[in-house]
CSV table of C-alpha atoms in Angstrom, one decimal:
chain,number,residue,atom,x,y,z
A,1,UNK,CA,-1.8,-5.1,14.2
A,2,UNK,CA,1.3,-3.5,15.8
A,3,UNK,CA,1.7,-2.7,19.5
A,4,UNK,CA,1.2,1.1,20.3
A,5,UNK,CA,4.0,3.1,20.4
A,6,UNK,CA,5.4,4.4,23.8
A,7,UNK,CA,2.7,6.6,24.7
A,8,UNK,CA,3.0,8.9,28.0
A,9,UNK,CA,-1.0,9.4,29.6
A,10,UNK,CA,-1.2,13.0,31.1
A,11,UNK,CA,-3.7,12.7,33.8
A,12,UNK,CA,-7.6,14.5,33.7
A,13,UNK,CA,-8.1,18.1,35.7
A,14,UNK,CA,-7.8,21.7,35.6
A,15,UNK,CA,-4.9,24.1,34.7
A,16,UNK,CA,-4.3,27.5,33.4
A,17,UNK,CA,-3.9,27.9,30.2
A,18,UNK,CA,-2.4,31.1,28.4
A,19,UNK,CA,-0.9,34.3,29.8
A,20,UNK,CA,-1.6,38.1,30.3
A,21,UNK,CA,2.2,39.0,30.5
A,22,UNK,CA,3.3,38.7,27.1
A,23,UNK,CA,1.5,38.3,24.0
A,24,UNK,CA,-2.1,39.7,23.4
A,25,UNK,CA,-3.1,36.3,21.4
A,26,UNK,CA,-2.0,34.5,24.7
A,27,UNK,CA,-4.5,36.6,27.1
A,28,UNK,CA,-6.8,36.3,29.0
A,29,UNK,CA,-5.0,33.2,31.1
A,30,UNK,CA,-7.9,31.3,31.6
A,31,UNK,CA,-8.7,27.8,33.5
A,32,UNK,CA,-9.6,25.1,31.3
A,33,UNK,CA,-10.6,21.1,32.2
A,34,UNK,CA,-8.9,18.9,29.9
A,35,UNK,CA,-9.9,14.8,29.7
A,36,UNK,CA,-7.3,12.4,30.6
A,37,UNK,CA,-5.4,11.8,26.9
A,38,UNK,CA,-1.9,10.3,25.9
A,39,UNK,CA,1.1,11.8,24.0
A,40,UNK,CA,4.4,10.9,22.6
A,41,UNK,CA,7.6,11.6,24.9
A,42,UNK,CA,9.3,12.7,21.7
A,43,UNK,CA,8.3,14.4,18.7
A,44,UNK,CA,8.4,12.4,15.5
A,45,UNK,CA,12.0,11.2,14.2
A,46,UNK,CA,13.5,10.8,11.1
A,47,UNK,CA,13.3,7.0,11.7
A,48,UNK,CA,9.9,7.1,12.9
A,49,UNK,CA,8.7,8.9,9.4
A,50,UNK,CA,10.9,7.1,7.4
A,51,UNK,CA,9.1,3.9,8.3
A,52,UNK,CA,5.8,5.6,7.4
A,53,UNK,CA,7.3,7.0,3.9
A,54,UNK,CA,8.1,2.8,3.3
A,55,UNK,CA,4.9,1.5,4.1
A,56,UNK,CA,3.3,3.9,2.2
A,57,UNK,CA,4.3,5.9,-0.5
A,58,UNK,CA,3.5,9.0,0.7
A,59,UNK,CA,5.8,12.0,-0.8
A,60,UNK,CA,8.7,12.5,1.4
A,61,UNK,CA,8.8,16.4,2.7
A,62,UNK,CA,11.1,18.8,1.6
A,63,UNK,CA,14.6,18.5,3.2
A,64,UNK,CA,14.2,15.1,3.4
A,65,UNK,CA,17.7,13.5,3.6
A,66,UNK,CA,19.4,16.9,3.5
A,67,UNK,CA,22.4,17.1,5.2
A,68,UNK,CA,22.2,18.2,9.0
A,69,UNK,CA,18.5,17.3,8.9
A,70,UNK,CA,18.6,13.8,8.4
A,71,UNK,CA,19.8,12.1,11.5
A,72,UNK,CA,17.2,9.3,12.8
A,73,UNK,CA,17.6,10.5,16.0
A,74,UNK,CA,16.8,14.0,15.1
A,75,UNK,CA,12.8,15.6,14.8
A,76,UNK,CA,11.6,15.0,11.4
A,77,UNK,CA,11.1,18.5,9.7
A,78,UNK,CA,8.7,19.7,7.0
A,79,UNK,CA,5.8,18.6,7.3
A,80,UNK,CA,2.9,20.3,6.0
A,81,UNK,CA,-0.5,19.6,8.4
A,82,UNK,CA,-2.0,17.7,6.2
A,83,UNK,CA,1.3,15.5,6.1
A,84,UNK,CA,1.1,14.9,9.8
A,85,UNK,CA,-2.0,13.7,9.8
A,86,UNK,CA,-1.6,11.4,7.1
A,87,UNK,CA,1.1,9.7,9.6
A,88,UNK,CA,-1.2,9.8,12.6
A,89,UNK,CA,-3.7,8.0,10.6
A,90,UNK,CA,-1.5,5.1,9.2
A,91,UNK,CA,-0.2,4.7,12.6
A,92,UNK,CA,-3.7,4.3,14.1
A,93,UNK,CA,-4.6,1.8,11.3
A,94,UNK,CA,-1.7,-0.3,12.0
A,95,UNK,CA,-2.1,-0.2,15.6
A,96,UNK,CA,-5.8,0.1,16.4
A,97,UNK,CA,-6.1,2.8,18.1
A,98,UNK,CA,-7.5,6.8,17.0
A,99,UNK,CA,-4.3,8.5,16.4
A,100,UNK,CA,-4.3,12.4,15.9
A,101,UNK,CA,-2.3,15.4,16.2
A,102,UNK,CA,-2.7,17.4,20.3
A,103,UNK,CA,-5.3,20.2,20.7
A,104,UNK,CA,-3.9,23.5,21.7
A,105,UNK,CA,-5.0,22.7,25.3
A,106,UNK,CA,-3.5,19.0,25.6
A,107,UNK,CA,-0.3,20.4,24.2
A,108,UNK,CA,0.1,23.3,26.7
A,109,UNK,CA,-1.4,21.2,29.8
A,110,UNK,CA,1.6,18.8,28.3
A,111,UNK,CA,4.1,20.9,28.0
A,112,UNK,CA,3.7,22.4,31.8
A,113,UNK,CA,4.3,19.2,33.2
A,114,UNK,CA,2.3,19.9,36.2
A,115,UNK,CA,4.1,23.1,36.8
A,116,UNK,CA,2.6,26.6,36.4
A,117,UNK,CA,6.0,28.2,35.8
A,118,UNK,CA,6.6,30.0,32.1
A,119,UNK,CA,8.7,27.5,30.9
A,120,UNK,CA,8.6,23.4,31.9
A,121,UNK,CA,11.2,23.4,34.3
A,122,UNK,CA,11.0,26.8,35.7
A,123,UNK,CA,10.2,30.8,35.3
A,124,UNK,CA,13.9,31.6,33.9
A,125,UNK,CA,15.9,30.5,31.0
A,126,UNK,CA,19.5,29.4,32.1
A,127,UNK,CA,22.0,30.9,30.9
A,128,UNK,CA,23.0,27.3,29.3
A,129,UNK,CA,19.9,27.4,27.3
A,130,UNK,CA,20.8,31.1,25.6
A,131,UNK,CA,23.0,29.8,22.8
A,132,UNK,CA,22.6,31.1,19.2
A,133,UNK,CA,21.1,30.0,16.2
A,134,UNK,CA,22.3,25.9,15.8
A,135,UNK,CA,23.0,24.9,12.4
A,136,UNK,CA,20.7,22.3,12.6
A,137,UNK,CA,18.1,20.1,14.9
A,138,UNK,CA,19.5,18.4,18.4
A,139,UNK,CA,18.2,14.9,19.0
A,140,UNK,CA,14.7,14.4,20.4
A,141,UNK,CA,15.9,13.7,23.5
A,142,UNK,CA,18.8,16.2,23.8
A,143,UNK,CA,17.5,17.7,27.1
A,144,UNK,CA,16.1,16.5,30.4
A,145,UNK,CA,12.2,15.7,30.4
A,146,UNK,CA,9.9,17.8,32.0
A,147,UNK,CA,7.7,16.4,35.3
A,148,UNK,CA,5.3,14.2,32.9
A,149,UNK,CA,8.4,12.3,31.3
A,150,UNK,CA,7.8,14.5,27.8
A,151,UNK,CA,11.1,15.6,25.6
A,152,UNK,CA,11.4,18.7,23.9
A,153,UNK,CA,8.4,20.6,25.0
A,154,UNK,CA,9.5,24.1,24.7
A,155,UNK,CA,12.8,23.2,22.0
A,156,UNK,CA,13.6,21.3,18.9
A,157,UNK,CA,10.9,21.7,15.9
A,158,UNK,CA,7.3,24.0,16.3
A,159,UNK,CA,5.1,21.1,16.6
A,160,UNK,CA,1.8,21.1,14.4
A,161,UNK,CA,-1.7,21.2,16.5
A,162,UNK,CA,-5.2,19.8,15.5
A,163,UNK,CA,-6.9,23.7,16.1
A,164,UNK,CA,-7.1,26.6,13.6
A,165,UNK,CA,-5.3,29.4,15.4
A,166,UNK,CA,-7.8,32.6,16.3
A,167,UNK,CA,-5.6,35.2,18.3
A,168,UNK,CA,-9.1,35.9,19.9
A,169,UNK,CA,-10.5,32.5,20.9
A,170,UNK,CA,-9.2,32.6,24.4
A,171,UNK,CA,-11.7,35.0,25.2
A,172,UNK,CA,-14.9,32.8,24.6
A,173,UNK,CA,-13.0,29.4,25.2
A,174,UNK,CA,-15.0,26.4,26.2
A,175,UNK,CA,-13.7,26.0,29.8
A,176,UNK,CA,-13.9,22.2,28.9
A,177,UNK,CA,-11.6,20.4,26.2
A,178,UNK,CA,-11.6,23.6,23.8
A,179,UNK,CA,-10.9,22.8,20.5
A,180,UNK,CA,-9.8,26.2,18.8
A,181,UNK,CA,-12.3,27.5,16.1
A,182,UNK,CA,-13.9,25.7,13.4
A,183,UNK,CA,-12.3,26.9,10.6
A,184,UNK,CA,-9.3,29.5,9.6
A,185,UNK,CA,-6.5,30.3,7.5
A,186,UNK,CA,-4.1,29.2,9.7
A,187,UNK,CA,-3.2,26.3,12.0
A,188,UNK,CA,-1.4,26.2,15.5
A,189,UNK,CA,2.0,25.2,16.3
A,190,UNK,CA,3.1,24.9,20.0
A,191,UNK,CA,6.9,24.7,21.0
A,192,UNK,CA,10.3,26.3,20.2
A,193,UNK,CA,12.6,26.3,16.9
A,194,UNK,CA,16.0,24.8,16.9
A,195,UNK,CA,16.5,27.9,13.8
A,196,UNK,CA,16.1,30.8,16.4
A,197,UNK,CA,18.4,32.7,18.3
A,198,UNK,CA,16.4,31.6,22.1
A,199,UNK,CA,15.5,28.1,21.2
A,200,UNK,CA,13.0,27.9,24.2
A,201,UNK,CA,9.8,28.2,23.8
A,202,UNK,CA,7.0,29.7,27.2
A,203,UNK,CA,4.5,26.9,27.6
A,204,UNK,CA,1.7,29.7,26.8
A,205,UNK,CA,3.4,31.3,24.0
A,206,UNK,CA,1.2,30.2,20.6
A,207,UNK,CA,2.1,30.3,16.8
A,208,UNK,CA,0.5,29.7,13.7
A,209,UNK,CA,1.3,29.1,9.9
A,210,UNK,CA,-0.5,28.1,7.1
A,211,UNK,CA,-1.5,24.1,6.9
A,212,UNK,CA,0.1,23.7,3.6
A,213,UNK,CA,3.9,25.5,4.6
A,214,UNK,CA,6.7,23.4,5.3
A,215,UNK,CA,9.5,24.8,7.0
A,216,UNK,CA,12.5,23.2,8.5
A,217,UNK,CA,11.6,24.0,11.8
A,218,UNK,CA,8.3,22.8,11.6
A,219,UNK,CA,7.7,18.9,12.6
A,220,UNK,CA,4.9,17.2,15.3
A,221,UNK,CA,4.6,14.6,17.8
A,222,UNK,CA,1.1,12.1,17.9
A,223,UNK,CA,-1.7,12.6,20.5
A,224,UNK,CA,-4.4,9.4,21.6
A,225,UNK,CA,-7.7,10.2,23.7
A,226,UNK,CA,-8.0,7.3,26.4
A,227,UNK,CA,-10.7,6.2,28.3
């Protein structure tokens, strides 16, 4: 058995989850109660999956090693769903506890920080965080946290969630711990892409691909519920 990986606990209560300003999948902003749970400060690395492809044979994604992508520092990318919670479950078996990709809700109440501003650390994006298109992924931790100590909320890779997407749900979500519908073609992704032209990603803006797909700006980070 292997010591839990650093794990950051975001805190039981209330917060508002979505917006009616922008996207129609997004509306209606609605107050949701999500139980206390813990989640990684970083998405998973290139050395973190590495150690996982070792242990266990699993197929490495595509892009694996590719030049620009293969830094350990930087988010691993391509992952289908299916692959991200293959490495949730071996790192729950090795270290005892249930391991699992972030609901919809825990990712957003996460990647607010405690704020209710569009983006983690405020309502505008600097003029800093503009740029164009990078030619390939920063490190995990290439910008400051936001107020819960969590890297990379809104930038680096779109990070796989445990819901099927429904553009609809939000109007006939469970006000407590809502889990997405039970079944769908596609799966959610929270989080911005180091591929796009604004890298930076609203807290309430949602996306959605197929669970099978793996793009290179596609990648995850781990979730635990706690007692």
């Amino acid at each position: 058995k292997l010591d839990a990986p650093d794990m950051v606990t975001i805190p039981a209560g209330e917060f508002v989850m979505g917006s009616d300003d922008h996207g129609a999948n997004e509306s209606p902003a609605h107050v949701v109660w999500v139980d206390a749970f813990a989640i990684s400060p970083y998405a998973v690395t290139n050395a973190d999956y590495g150690r996982f492809l070792d242990a266990s044979g699993h197929d490495a994604p595509p892009f694996w090693g590719d030049d620009g992508l293969s830094d350990p520092r930087q988010p691993l990318v391509g992952p289908s769903w299916s692959d991200a919670v293959a490495y949730c479950d071996w790192l729950g078996a090795l270290t005892g506890d249930v391991c699992r990709l972030p609901t919809e809700a825990e990712r957003e109440k996460a990647s607010r920080g405690g704020r209710t501003t569009a983006y983690p650390w405020g309502d505008d994006l600097p003029s800093e965080h503009r740029g164009g298109r990078h030619s390939q992924p920063e490190p995990v931790d290439a910008y400051a946290p936001n107020g819960y100590g969590l890297y990379g909320m809104a930038s680096g890779v779109h990070e796989w969630c445990a819901d099927w997407h429904d553009a609809a749900f939000y109007a006939v979500s469970p006000t407590r711990n809502p889990c997405g519908p039970s079944a769908g073609p596609r799966k959610v992704a929270r989080g911005g892409s180091w591929r796009h032209h604004v890298r930076f990603t609203r807290c309430a803006a949602r996306s959605a691909l197929a669970p099978d797909k793996q793009f290179s700006d596609f990648g995850f980070r781990v979730a635990m519920s706690v007692e």
